[in-house]
Tab-separated table of C-alpha atoms and ligand atoms in Angstrom:
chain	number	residue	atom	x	y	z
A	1	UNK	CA	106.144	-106.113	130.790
A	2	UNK	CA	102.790	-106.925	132.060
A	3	UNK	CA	101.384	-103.525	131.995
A	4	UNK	CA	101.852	-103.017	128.370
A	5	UNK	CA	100.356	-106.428	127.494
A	6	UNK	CA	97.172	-105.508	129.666
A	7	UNK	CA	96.648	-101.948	128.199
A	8	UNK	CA	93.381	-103.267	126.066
A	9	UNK	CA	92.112	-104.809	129.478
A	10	UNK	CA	89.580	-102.433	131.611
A	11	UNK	CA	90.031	-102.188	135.195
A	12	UNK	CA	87.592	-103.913	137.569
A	13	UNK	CA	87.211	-100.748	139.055
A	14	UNK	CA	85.901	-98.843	135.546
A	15	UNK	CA	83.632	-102.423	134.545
A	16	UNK	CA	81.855	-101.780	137.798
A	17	UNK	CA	80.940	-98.268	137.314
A	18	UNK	CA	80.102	-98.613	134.131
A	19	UNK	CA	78.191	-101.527	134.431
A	20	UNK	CA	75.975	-99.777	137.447
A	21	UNK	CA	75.449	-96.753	135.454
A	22	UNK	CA	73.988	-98.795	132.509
A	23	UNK	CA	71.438	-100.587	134.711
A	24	UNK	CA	68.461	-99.969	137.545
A	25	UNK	CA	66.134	-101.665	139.210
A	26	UNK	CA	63.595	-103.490	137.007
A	27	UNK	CA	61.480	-105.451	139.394
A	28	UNK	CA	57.961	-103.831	140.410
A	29	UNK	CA	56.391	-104.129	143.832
A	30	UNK	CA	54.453	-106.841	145.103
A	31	UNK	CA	52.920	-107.616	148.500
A	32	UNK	CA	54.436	-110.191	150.559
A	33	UNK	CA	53.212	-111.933	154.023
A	34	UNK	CA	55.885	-110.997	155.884
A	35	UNK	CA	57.038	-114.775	156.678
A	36	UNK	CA	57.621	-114.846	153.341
A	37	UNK	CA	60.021	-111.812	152.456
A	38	UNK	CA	62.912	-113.003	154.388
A	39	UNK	CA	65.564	-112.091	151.436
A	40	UNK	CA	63.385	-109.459	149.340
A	41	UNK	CA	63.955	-106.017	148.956
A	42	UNK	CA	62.264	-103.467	150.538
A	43	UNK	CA	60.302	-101.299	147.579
A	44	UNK	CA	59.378	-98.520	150.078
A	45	UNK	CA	60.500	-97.054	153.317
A	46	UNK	CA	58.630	-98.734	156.036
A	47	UNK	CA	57.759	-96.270	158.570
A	48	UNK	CA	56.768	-97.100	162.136
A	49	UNK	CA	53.048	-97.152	162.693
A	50	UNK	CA	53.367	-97.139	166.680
A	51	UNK	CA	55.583	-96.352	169.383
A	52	UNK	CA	57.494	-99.166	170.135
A	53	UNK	CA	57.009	-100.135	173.434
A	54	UNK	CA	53.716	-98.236	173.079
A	55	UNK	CA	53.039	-97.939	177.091
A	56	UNK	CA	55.762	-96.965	179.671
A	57	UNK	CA	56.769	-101.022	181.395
A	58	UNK	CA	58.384	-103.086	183.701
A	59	UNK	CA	61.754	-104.654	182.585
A	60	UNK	CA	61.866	-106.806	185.465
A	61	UNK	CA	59.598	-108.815	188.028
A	62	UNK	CA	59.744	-106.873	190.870
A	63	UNK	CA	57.836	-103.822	192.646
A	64	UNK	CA	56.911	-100.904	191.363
A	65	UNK	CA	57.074	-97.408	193.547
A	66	UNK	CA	57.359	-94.043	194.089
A	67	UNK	CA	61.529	-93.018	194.477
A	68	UNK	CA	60.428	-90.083	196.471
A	69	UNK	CA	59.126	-92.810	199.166
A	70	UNK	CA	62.308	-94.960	199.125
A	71	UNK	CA	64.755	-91.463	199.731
A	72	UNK	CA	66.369	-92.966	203.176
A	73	UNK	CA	66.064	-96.361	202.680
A	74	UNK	CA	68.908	-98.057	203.369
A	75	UNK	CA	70.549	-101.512	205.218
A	76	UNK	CA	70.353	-99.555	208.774
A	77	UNK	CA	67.157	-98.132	208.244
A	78	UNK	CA	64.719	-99.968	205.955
A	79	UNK	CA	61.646	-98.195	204.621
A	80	UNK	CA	57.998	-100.399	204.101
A	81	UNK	CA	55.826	-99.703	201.503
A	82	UNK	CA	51.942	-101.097	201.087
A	83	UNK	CA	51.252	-103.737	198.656
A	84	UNK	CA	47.719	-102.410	196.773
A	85	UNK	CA	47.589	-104.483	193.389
A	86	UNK	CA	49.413	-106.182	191.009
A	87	UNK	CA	50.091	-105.244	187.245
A	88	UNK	CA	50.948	-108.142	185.059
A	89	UNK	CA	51.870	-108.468	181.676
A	90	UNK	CA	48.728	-108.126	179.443
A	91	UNK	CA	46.309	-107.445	182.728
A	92	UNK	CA	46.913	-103.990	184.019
A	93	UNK	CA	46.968	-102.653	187.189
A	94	UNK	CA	43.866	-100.001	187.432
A	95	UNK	CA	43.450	-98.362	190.964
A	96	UNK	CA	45.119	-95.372	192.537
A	97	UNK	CA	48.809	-95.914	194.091
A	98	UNK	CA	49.731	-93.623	196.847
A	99	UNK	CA	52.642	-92.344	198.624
A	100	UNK	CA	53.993	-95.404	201.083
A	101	UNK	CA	52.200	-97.938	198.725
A	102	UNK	CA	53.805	-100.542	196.055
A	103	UNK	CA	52.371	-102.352	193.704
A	104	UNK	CA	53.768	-106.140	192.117
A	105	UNK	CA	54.926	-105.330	188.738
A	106	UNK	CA	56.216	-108.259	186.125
A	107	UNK	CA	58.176	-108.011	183.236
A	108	UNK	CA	56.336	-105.953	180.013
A	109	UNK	CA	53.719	-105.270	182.813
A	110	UNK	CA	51.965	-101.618	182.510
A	111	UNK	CA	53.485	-99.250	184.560
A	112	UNK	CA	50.898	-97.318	186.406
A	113	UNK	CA	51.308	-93.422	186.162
A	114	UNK	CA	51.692	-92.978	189.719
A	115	UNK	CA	54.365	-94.711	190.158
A	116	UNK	CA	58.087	-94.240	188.367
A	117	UNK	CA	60.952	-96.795	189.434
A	118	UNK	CA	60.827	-100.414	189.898
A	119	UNK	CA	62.686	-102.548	192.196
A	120	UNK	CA	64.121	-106.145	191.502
A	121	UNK	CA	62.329	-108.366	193.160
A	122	UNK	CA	65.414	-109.849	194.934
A	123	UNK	CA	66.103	-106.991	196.742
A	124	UNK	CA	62.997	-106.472	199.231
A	125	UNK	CA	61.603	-108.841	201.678
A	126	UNK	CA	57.798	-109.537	202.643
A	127	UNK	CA	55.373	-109.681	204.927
A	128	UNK	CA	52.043	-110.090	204.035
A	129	UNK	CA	51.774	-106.975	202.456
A	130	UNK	CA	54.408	-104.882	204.188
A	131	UNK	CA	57.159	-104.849	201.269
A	132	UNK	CA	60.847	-103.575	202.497
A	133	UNK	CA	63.371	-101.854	201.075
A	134	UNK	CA	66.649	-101.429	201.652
A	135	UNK	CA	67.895	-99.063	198.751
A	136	UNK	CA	67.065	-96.102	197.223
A	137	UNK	CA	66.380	-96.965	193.265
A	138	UNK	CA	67.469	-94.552	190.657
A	139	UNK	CA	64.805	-92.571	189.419
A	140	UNK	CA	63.392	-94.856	186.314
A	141	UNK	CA	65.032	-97.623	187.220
A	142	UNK	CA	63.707	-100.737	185.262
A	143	UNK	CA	61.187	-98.904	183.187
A	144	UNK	CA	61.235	-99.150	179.534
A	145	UNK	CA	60.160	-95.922	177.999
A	146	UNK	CA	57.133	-95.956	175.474
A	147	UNK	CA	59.160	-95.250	172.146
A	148	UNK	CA	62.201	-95.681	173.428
A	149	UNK	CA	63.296	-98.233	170.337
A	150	UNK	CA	60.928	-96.876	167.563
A	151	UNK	CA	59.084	-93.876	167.230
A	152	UNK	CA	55.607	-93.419	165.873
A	153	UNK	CA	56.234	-92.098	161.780
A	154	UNK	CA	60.116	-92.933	162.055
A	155	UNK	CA	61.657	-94.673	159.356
A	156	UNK	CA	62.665	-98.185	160.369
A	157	UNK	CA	64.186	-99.488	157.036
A	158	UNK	CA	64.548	-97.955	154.109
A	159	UNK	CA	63.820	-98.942	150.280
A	160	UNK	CA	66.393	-101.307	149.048
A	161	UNK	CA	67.389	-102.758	152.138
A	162	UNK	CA	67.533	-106.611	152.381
A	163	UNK	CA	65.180	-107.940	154.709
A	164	UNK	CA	67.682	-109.868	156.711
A	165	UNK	CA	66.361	-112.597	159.599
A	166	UNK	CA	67.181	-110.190	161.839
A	167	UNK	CA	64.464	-107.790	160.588
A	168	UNK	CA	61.974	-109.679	160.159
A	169	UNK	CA	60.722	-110.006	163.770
A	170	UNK	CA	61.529	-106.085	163.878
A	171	UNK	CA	58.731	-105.749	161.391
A	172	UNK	CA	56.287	-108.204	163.321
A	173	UNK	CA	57.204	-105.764	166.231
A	174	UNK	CA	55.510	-103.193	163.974
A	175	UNK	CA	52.527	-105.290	163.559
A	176	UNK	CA	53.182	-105.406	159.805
A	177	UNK	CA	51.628	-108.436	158.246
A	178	UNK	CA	52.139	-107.918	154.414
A	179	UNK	CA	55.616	-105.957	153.307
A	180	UNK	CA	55.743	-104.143	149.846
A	181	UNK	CA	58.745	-105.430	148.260
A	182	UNK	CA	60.126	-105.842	144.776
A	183	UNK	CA	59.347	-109.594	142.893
A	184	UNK	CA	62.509	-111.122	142.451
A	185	UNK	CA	64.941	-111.275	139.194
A	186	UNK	CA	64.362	-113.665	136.793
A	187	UNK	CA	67.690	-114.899	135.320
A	188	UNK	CA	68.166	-117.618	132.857
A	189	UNK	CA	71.136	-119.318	132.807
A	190	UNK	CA	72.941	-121.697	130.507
A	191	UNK	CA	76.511	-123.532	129.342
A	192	UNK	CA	77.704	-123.570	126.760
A	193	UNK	CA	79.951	-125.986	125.113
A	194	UNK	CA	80.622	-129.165	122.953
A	195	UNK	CA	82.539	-131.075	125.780
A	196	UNK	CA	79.728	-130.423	128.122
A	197	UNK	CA	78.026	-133.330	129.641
A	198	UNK	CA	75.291	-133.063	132.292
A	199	UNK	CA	75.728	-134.697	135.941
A	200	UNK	CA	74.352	-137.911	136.282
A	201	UNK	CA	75.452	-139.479	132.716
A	202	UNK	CA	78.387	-141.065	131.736
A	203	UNK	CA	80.944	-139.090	130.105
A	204	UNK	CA	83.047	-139.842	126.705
A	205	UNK	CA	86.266	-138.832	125.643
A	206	UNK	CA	87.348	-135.425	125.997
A	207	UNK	CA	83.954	-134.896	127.758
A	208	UNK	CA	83.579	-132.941	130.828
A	209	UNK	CA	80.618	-132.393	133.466
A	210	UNK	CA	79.145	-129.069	133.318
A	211	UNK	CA	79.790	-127.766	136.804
A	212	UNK	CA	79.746	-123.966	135.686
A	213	UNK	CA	75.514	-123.943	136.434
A	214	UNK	CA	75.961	-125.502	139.597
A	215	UNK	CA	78.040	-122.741	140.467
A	216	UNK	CA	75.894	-120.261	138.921
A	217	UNK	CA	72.300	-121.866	140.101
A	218	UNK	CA	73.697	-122.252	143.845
A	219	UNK	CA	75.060	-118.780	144.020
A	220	UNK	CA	71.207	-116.984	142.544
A	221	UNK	CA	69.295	-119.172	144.987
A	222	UNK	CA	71.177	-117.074	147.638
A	223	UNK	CA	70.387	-114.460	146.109
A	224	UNK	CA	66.076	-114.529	145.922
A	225	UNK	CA	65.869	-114.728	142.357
A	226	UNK	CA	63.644	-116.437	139.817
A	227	UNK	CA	65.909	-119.071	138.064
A	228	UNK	CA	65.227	-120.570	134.325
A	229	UNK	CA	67.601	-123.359	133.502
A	230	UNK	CA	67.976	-123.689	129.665
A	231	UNK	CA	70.773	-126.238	130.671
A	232	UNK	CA	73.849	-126.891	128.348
A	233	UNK	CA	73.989	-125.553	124.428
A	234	UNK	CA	76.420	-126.739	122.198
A	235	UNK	CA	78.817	-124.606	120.191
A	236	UNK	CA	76.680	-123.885	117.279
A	237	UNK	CA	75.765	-120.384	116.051
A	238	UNK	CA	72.569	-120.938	115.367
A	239	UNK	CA	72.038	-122.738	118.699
A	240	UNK	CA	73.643	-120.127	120.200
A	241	UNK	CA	70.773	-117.666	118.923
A	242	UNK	CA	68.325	-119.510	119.682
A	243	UNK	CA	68.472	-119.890	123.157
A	244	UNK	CA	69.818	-116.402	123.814
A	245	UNK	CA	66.971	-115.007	121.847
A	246	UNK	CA	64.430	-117.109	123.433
A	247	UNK	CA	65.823	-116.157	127.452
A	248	UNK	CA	65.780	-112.885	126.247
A	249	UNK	CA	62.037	-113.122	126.101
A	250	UNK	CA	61.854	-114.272	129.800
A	251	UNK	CA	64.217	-113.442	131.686
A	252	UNK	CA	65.325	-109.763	132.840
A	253	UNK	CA	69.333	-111.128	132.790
A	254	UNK	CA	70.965	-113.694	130.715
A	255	UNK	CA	73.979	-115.542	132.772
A	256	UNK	CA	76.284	-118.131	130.110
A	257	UNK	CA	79.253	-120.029	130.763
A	258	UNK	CA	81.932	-120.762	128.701
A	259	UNK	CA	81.901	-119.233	124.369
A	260	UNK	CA	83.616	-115.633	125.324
A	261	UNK	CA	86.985	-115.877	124.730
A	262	UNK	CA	88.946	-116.015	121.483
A	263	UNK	CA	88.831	-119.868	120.485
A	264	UNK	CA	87.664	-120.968	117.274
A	265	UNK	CA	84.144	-122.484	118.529
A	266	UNK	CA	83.513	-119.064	121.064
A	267	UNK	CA	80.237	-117.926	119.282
A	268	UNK	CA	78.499	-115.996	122.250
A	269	UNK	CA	80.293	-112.460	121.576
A	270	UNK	CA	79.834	-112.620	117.630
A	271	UNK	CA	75.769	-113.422	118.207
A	272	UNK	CA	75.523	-110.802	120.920
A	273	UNK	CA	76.524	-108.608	118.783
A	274	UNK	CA	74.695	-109.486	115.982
A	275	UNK	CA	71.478	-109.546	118.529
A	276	UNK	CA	72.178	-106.910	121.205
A	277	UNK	CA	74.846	-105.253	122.179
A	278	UNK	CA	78.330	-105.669	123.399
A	279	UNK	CA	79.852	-102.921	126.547
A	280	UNK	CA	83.075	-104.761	127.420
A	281	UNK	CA	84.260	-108.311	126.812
A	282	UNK	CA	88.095	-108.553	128.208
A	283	UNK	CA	88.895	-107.530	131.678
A	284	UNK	CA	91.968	-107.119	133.474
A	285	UNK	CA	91.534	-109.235	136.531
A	286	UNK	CA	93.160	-112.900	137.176
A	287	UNK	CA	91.138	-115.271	136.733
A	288	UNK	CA	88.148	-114.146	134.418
A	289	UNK	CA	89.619	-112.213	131.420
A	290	UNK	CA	87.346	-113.275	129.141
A	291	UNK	CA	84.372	-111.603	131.074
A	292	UNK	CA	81.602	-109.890	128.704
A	293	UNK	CA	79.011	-107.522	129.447
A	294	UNK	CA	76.116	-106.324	127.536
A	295	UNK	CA	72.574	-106.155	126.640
A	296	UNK	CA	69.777	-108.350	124.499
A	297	UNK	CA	66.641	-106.392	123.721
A	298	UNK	CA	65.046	-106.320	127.036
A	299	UNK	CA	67.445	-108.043	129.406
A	300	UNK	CA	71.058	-107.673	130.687
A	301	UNK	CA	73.802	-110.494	129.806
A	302	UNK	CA	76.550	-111.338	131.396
A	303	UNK	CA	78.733	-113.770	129.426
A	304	UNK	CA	81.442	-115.765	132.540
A	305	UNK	CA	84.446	-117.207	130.641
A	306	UNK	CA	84.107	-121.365	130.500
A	307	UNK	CA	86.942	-121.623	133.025
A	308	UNK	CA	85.044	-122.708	136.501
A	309	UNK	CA	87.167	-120.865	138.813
A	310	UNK	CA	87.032	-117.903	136.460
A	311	UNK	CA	83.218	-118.416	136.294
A	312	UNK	CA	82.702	-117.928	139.688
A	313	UNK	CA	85.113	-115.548	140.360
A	314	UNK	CA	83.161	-113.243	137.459
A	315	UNK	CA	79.767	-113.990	138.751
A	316	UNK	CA	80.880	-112.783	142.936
A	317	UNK	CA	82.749	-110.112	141.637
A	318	UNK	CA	81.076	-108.641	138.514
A	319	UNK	CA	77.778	-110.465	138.130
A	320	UNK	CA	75.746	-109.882	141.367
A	321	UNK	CA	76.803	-106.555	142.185
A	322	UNK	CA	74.781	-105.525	138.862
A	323	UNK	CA	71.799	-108.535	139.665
A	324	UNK	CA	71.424	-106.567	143.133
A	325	UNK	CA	71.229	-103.400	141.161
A	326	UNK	CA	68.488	-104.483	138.930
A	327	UNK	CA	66.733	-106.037	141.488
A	328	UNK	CA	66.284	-102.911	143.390
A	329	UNK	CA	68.563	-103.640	146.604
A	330	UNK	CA	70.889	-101.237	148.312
A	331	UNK	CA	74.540	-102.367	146.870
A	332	UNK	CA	76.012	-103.350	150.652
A	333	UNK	CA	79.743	-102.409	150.978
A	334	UNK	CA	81.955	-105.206	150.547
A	335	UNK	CA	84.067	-105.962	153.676
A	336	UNK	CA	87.568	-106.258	152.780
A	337	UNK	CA	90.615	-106.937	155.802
A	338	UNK	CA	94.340	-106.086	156.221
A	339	UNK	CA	96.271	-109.571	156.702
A	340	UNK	CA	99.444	-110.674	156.933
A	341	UNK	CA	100.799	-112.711	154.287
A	342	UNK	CA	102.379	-115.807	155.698
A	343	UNK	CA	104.267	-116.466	152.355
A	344	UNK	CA	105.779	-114.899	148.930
A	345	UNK	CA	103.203	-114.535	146.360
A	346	UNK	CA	104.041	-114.487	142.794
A	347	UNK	CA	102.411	-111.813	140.649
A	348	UNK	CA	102.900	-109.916	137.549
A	349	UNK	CA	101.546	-105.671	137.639
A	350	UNK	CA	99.134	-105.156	135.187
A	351	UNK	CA	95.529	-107.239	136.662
A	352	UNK	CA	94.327	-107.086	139.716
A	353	UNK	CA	94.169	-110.787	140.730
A	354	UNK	CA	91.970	-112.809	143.331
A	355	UNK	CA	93.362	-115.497	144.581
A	356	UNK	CA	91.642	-117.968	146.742
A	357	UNK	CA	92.923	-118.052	150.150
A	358	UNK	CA	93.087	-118.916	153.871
A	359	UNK	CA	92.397	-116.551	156.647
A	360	UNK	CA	92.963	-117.534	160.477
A	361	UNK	CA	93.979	-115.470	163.351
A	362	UNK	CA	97.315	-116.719	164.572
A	363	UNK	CA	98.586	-117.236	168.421
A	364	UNK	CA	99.055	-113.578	168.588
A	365	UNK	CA	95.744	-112.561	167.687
A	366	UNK	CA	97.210	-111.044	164.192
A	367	UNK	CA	94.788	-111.991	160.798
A	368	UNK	CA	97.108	-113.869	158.359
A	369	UNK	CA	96.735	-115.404	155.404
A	370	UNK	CA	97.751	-118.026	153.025
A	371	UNK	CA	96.862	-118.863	149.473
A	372	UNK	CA	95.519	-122.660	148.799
A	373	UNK	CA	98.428	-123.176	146.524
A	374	UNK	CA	98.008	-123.866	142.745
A	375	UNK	CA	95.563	-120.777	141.523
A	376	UNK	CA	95.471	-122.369	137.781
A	377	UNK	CA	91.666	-121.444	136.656
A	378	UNK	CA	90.742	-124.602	136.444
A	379	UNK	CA	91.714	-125.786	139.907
A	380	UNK	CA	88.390	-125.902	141.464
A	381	UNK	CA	89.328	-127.499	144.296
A	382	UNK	CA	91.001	-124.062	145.553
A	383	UNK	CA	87.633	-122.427	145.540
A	384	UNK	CA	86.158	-125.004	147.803
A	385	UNK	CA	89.064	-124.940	150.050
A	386	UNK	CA	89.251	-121.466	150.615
A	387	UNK	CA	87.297	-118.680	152.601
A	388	UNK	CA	88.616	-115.738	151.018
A	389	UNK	CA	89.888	-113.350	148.709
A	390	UNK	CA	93.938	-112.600	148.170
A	391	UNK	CA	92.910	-109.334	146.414
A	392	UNK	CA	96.167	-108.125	144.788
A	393	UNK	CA	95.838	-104.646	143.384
A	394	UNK	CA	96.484	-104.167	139.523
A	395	UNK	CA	99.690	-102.551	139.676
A	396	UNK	CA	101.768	-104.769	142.872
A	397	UNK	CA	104.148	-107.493	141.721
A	398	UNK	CA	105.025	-109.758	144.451
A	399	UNK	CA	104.262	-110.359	147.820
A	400	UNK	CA	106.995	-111.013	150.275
A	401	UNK	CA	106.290	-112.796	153.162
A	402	UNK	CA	104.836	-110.967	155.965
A	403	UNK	CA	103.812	-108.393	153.586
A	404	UNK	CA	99.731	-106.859	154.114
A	405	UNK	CA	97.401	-108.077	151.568
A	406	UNK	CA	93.761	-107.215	151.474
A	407	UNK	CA	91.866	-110.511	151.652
A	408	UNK	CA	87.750	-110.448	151.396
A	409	UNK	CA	86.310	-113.084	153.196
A	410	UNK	CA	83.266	-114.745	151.442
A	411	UNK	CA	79.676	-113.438	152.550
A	412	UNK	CA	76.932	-115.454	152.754
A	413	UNK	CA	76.253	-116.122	149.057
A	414	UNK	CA	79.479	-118.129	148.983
A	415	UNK	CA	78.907	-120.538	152.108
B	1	AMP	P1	85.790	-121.684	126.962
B	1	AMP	O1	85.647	-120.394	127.672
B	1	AMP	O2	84.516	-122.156	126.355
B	1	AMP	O3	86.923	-121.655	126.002
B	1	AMP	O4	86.159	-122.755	128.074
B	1	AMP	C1	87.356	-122.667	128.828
B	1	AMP	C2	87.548	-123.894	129.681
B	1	AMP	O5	86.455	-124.033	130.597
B	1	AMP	C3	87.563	-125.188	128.890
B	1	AMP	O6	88.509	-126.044	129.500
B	1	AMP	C4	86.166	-125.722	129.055
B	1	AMP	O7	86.095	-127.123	128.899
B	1	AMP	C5	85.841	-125.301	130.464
B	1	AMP	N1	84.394	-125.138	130.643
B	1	AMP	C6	83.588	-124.424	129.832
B	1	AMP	N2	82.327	-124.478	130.274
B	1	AMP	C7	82.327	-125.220	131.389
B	1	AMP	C8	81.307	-125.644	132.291
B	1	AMP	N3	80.034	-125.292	132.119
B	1	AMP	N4	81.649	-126.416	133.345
B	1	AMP	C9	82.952	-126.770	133.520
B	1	AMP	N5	83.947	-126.399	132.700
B	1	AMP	C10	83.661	-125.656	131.628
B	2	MG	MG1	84.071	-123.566	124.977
């Protein structure tokens, strides 16, 4: 039975928790012009320095008045007001405004204390300065409040949060020209492997190109952070060593490919132990087993089995979660969906598995899904084809068709 054969295996579930209770945020502040921190997270709360609008204005081009004057206007019996001034957007309007006088108002203009309601411009006529009305306007109408988005002192966005694009013009709003956020992660990567060739030369027998940092270096550079590329290292101990002991020095998290599982030439667990320490090495999720967290004197390590779909799988899954952790962001919920399963999946209980999959909505506007067919670990093509997540919980066998799966649609680190 599965279950039995997985009982070694820790849940995805438990690795996560335990891996964010070993770590926190690392990264101090630094300033930032805020065209630059598009990405960063925020290292304090930023708090609202003004009102935001800070004057009571116009939301349209129109007129402002007085609704007390415009009480019984109507189509049958149209009420004039006096035009005495204009207020335009950066050029205030200054004078007095009395009962049965109007002033032209344009959008963001001032609006004068005298008078409270604006009227569309559409929906008077004019003569000279005799502006008529037909309609009694709601009291306010098409007057944005002072404060009315942000308050003066009110917390905006709080430490942790990503600055997304759509905050960063919320911030210029603010007036805020340099942002306190934390630097970014530095994580050094590498491959390792004997069969490992880099892109670009020709390969020999039994050679393959190392595709696992690709995956790994496109994913961080999503994800604001400081790469160091120590490239490919071959299966040798001492090599092995070397280069963990040397990104250990400057990096604050060690990402390798490939050395974690049980073969005869999988070094990278014996030398983290001999160096650092080991948390967990086998997992029980499909694909990634072979997944190994732990720690090197002053950075984090994550070791992704060689496998490239198992790679990335680890590194979306287990890997950033932690990065974001240690890089001082808020961890963001991940969205996961109810669809319908337009096909029998085979599965054994005992690991929860991600397959890669297909998401549409159908004719009927119901979310269903379909795997990309052959989920061996090595099929990489299945990654690219895909847009989601199959997540099968540990314990289901298989799916029938028509069956609800949870799928988990990629974010944005994955497109
Ligand atoms: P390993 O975990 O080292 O036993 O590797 C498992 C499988 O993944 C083997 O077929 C390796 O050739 C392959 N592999 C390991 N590293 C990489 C890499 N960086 N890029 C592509 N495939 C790899
Ligand atoms: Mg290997």
């Amino acid at each position: 039975m599965g279950c039995s054969k997985n009982q070694s295996l820790m849940p995805i579930e438990q690795a996560l928790s335990k891996m964010q209770s070993a770590v926190s945020n690392v990264c101090h502040a630094i300033n930032l012009p805020l065209a630059q921190a598009l990405g960063y997270a925020l290292a304090t709360d930023v708090l609202s320095p003004l009102n935001v609008p800070s004057f009571n204005n116009s939301a349209m081009d129109g007129y402002a008045v007085l609704k007390g004057d415009l009480k019984k206007a109507s189509k049958q019996s149209p009420v004039s007001l006096t035009l005495v001034g204009q207020s335009f957007a950066g050029a205030p309007y200054h004078g007095k405004i009395k009962s049965g006088e109007c002033i032209r108002i344009m959008t963001g203009a001032v609006m004068p204390k005298d008078v409270d309601s604006v009227v569309m411009q559409e929906r008077i006529t004019r003569h000279d300065d005799r502006i008529t009305f037909i309609q009694t306007p709601t009291l306010g109408d098409n007057v944005r409040l002072a404060a009315e988005d942000m308050c003066k002192g009110q917390c905006v966005l709080k430490k942790g949060h990503k600055l997304s694009v759509r905050d960063i013009p919320l911030l210029a709003s603010l007036g805020l020209a340099d942002i306190s956020v934390f630097r970014p992660l530095k994580v050094a990567v590498f491959s390792s492997g004997d069969e490992l060739k880099n892109i670009g030369h020709t390969l020999s027998e039994g050679e393959i190109y190392d595709s696992n940092r690709y995956s790994i270096i496109a994913l961080l550079s999503r994800l604001n952070v400081e790469i160091i590329d120590f490239g490919i290292v071959k299966d040798d101990r001492v090599a092995i060593r070397e280069a963990l002991l040397l990104a250990d020095q400057q990096a604050d998290v060690v990402i390798t490919s490939g050395g974690v599982s049980v073969g005869d030439a999988d070094f990278i667990k014996e030398v983290l132990i001999e160096i650092g320490s080991i948390v967990f090495w086998k997992l029980a999720i499909k694909p990634g087993k072979p997944f190994a967290f732990g720690k090197l004197t002053h950075s984090v390590f994550f070791g992704l089995p060689g496998n490239p779909v198992s790679a990335m799988v680890t590194l979306y899954q287990l890997a950033v979660p932690i990065m974001a952790t240690l890089a001082g962001f808020d961890v963001a919920p991940v969205l996961r969906l109810q669809a319908k399963c337009s096909h029998v999946v085979k599965k054994s209980p005992g690991r929860t598995d991600f397959q890669r999959a297909i998401y549409k909505i159908d004719d009927a506007g119901q979310l269903i899904v379909q795997t990309t067919g052959s989920q061996g670990s090595g099929v990489f093509s299945s990654m690219s084809q895909s847009n989601c997540f199959m997540v099968l919980e540990a314990e289901r066998g298989d799916v029938l068709q028509g069956e609800i799966v949870i799928i988990e649609p990629y974010n944005a680190l994955m497109n």
